[in-house]
PDB file of C-alpha atoms in Angstrom:
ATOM      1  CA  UNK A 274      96.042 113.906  16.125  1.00  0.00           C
ATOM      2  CA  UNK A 275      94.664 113.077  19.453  1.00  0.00           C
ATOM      3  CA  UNK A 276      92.442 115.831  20.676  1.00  0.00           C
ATOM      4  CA  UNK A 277      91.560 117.228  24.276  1.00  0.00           C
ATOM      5  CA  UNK A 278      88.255 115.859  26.320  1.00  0.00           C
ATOM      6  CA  UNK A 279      85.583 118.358  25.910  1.00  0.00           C
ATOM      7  CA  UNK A 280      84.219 120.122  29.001  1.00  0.00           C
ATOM      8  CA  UNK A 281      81.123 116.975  29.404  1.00  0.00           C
ATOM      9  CA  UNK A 282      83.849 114.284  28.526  1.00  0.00           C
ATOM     10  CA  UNK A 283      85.994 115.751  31.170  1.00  0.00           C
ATOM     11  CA  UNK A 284      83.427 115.657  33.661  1.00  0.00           C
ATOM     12  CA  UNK A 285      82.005 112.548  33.125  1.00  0.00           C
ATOM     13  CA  UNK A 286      85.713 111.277  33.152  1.00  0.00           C
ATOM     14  CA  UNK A 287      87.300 112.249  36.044  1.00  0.00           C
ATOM     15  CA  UNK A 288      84.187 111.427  38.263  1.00  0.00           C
ATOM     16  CA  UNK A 289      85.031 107.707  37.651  1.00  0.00           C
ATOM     17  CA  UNK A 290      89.111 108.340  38.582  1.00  0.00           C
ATOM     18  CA  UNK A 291      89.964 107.499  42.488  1.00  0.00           C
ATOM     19  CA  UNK A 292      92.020 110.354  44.248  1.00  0.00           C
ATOM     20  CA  UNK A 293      93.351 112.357  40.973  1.00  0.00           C
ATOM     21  CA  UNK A 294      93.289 116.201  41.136  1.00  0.00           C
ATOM     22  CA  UNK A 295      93.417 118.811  38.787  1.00  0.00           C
ATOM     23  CA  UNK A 296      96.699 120.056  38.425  1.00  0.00           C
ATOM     24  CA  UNK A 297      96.840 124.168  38.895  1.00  0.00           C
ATOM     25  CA  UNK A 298      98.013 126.274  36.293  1.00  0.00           C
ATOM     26  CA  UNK A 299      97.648 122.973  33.467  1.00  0.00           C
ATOM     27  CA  UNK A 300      95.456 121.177  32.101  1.00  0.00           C
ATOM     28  CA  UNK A 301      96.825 117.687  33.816  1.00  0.00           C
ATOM     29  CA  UNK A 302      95.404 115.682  36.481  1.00  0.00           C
ATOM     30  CA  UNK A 303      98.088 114.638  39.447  1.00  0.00           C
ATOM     31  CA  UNK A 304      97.632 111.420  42.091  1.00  0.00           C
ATOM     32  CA  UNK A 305      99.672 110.761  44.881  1.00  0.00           C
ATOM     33  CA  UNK A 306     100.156 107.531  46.429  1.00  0.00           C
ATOM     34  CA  UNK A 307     101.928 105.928  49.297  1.00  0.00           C
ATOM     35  CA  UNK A 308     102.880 102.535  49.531  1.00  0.00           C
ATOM     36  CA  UNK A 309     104.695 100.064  52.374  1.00  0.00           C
ATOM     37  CA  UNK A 310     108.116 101.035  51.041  1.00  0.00           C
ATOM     38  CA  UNK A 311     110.201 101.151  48.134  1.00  0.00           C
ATOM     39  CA  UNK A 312     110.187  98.025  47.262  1.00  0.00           C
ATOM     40  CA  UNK A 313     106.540  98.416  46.683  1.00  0.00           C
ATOM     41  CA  UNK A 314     106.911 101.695  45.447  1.00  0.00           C
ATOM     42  CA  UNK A 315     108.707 100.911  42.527  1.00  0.00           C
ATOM     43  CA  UNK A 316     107.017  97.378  41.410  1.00  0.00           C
ATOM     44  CA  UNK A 317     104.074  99.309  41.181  1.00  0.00           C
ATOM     45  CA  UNK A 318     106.046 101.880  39.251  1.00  0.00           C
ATOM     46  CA  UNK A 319     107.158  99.002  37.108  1.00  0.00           C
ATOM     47  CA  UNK A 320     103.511  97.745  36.722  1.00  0.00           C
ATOM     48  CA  UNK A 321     102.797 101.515  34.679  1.00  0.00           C
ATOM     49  CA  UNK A 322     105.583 102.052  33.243  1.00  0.00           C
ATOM     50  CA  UNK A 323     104.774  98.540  31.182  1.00  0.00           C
ATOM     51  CA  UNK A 324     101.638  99.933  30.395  1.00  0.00           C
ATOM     52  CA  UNK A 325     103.090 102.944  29.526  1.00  0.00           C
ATOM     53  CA  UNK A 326     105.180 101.843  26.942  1.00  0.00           C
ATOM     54  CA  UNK A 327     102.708  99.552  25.361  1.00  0.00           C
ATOM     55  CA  UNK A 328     100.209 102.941  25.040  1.00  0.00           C
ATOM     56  CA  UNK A 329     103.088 105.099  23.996  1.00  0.00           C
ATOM     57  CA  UNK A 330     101.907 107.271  26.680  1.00  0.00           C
ATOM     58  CA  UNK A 331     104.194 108.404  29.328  1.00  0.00           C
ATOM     59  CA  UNK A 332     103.625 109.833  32.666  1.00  0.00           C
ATOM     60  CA  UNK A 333     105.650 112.468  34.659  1.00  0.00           C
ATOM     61  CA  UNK A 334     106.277 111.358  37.829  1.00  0.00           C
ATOM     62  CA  UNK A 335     108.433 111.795  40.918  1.00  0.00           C
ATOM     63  CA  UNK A 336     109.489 109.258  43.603  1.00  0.00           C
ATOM     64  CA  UNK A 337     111.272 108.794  46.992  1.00  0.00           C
ATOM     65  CA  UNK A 338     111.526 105.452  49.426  1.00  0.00           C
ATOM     66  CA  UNK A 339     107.740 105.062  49.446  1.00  0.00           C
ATOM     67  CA  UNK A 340     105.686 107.665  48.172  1.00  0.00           C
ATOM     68  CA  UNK A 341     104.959 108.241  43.923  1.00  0.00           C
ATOM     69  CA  UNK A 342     103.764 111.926  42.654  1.00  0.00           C
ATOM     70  CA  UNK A 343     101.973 110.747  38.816  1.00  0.00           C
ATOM     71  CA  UNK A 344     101.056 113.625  36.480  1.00  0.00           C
ATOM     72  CA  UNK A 345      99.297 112.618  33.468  1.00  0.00           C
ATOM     73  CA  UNK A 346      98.845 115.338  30.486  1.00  0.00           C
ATOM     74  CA  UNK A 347      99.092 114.650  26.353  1.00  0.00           C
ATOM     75  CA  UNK A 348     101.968 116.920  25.485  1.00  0.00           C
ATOM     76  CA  UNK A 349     100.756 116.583  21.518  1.00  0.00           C
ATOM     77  CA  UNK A 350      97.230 118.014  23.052  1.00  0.00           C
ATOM     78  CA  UNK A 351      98.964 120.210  25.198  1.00  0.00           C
ATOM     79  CA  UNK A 352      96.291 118.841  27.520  1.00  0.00           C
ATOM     80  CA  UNK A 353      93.694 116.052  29.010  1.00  0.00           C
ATOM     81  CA  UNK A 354      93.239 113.375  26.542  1.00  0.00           C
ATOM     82  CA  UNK A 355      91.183 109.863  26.481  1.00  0.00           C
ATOM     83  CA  UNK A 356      95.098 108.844  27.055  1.00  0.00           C
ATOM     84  CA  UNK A 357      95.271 110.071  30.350  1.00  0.00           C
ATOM     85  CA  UNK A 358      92.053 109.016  31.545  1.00  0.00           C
ATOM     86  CA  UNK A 359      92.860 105.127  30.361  1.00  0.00           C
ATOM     87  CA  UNK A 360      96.638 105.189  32.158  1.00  0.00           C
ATOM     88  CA  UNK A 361      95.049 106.952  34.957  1.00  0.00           C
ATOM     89  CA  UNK A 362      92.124 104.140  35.044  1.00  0.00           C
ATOM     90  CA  UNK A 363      94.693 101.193  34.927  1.00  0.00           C
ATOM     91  CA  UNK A 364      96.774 102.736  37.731  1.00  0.00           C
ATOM     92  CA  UNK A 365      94.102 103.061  39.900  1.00  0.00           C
ATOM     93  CA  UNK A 366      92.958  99.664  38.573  1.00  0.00           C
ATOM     94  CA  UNK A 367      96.573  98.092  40.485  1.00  0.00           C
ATOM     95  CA  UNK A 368      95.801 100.137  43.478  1.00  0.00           C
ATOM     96  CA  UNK A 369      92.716  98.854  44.506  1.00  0.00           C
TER      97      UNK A 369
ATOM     98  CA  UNK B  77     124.461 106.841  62.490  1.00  0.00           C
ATOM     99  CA  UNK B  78     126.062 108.048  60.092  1.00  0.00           C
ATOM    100  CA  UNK B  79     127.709 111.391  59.653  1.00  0.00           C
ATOM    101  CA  UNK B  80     127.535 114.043  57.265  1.00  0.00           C
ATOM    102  CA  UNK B  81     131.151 114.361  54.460  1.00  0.00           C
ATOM    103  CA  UNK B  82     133.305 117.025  56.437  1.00  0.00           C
ATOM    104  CA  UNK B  83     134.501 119.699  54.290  1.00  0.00           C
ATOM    105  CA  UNK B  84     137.286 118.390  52.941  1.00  0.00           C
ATOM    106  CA  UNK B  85     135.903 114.904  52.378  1.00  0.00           C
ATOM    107  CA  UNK B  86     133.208 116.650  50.296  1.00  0.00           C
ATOM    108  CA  UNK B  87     135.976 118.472  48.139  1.00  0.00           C
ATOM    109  CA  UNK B  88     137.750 115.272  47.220  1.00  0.00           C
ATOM    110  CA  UNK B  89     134.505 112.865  46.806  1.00  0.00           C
ATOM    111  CA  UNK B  90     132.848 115.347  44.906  1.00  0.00           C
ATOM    112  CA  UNK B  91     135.720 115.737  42.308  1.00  0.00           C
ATOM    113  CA  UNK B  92     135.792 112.495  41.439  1.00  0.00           C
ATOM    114  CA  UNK B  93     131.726 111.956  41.094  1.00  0.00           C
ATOM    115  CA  UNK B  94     130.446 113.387  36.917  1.00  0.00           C
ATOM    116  CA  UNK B  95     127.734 115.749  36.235  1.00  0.00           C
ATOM    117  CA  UNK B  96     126.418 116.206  39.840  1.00  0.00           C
ATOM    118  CA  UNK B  97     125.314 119.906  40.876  1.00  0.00           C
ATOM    119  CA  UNK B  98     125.220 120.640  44.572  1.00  0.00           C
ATOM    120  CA  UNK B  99     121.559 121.588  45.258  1.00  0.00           C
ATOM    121  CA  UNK B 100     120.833 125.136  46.293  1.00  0.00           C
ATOM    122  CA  UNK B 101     118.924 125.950  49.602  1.00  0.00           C
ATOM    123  CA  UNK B 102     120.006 122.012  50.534  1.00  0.00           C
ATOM    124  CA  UNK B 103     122.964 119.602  51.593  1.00  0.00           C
ATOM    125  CA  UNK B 104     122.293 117.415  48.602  1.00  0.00           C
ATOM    126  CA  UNK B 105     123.657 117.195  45.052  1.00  0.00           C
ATOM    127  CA  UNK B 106     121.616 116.702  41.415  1.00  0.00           C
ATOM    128  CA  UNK B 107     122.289 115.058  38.465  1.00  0.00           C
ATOM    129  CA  UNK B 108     120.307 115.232  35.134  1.00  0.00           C
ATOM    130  CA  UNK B 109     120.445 112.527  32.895  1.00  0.00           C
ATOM    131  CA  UNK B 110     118.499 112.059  28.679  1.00  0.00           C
ATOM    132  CA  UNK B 111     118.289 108.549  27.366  1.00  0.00           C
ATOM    133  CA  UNK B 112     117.429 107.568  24.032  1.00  0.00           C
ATOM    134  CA  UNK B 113     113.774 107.071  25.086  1.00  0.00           C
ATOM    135  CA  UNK B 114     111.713 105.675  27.849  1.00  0.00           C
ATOM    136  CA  UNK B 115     112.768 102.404  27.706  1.00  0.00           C
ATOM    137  CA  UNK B 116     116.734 103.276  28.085  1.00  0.00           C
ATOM    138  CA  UNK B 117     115.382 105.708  31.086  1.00  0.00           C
ATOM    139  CA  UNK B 118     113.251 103.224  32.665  1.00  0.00           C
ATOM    140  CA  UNK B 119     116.051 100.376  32.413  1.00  0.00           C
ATOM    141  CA  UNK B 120     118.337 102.624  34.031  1.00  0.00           C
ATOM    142  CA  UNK B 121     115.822 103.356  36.966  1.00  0.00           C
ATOM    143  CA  UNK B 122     115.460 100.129  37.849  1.00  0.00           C
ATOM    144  CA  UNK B 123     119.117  99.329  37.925  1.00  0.00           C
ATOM    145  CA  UNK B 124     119.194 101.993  40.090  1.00  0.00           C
ATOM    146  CA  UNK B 125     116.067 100.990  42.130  1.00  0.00           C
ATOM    147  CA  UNK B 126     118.081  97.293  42.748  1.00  0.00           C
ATOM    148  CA  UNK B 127     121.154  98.980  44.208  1.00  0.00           C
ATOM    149  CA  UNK B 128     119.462 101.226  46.347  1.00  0.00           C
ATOM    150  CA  UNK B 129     117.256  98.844  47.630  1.00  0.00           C
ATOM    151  CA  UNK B 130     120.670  96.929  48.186  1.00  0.00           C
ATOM    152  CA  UNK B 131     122.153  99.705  49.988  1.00  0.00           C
ATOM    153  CA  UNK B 132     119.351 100.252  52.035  1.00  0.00           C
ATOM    154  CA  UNK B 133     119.644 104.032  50.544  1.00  0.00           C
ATOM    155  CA  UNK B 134     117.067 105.533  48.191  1.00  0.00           C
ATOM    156  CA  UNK B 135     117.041 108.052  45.658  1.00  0.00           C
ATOM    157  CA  UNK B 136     114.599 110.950  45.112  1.00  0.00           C
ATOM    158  CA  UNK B 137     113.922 111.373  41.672  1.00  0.00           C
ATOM    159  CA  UNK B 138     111.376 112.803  38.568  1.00  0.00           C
ATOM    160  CA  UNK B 139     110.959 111.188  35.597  1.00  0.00           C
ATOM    161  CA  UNK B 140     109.408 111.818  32.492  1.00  0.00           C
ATOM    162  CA  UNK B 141     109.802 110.229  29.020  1.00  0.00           C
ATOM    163  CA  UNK B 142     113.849 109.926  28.451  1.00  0.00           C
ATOM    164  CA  UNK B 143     114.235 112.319  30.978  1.00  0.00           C
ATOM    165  CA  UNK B 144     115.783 111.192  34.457  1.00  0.00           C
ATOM    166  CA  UNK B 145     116.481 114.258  37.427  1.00  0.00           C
ATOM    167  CA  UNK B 146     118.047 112.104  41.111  1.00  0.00           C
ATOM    168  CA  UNK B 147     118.687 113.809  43.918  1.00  0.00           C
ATOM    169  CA  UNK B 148     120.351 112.257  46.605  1.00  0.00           C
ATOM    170  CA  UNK B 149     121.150 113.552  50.246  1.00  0.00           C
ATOM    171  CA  UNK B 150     121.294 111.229  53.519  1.00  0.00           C
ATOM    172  CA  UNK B 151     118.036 111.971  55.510  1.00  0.00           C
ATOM    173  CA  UNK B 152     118.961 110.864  58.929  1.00  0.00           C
ATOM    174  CA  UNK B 153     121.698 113.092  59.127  1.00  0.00           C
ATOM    175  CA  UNK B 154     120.181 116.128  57.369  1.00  0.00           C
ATOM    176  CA  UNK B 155     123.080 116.188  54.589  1.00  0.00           C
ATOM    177  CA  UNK B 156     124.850 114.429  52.538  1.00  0.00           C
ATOM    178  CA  UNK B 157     127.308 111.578  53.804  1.00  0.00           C
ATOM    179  CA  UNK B 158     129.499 108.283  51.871  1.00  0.00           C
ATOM    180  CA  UNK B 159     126.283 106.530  51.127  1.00  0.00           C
ATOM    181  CA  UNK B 160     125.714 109.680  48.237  1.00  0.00           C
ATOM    182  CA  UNK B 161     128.800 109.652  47.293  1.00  0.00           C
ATOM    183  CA  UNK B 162     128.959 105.800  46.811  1.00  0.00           C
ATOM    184  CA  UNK B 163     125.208 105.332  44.731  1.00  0.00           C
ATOM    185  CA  UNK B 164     126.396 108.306  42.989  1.00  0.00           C
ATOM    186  CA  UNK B 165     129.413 106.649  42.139  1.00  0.00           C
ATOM    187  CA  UNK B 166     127.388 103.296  41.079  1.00  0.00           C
ATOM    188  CA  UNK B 167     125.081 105.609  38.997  1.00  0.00           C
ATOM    189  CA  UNK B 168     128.208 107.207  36.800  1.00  0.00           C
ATOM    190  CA  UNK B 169     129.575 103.520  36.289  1.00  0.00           C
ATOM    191  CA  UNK B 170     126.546 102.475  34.306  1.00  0.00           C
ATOM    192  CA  UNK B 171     125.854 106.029  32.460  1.00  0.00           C
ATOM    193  CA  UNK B 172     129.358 105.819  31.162  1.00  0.00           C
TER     194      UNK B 172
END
């Protein structure tokens, strides 16, 4: 069982994430993005979701035409995991 | 530009559409949709993704897991018009 990042891990964590908040009222972290248009949009939500299914780690996340809302949280936590902060660190890896 | 369904065009397209709600508070209808897993889910996103970007009309939509929520309404005339009616169409043809 995967457990939640303690308060230093946290810390020291999301200091090296670009542009991700905490979420209010959950322990998640959210990032929104905006890209040319959809077609952009949704290759890079194609790019995550890839690397989503080969972590078995899913995001929450909400589109239209060119902007992408991401939440990441580890529902088996019921909170911030070392999950989150990899799928958060490759998607800010393909927006560079 | 196009022109929002009049009332009795919204009667008769919206009868024939399956499992769309007609959003509260907005000129736009809802459908929620559970796929086996994320892989079904994603699949059917990006068929969806290649006929929107076909019909130059996009969806706005949440995802998360198996779990797909689209909402579609016609932004440039404030409601909904035949370009809803017709993706929603395309999206009960391959959720059949």
């Amino acid at each position: 069982m995967i457990q939640k990042l303690t308060t230093e891990e946290r810390a020291t964590e999301l200091a090296q994430l670009k542009g991700w908040q905490v979420v209010k009222d959950r322990d998640a972290i959210q990032r929104k993005l905006q890209f040319a248009d959809f077609n952009e949009a949704f290759g890079f939500m194609t790019r995550v979701a890839i690397k989503a299914q080969e972590m078995d780690h899913h995001p929450e996340w909400f589109n239209v035409y060119n902007k992408v809302e991401i939440t990441l949280s580890t529902h088996e936590a019921n909170g911030l995991t070392a999950r989150d902060i990899k799928l958060a660190s490759f998607i800010d890896s393909i927006t560079a």
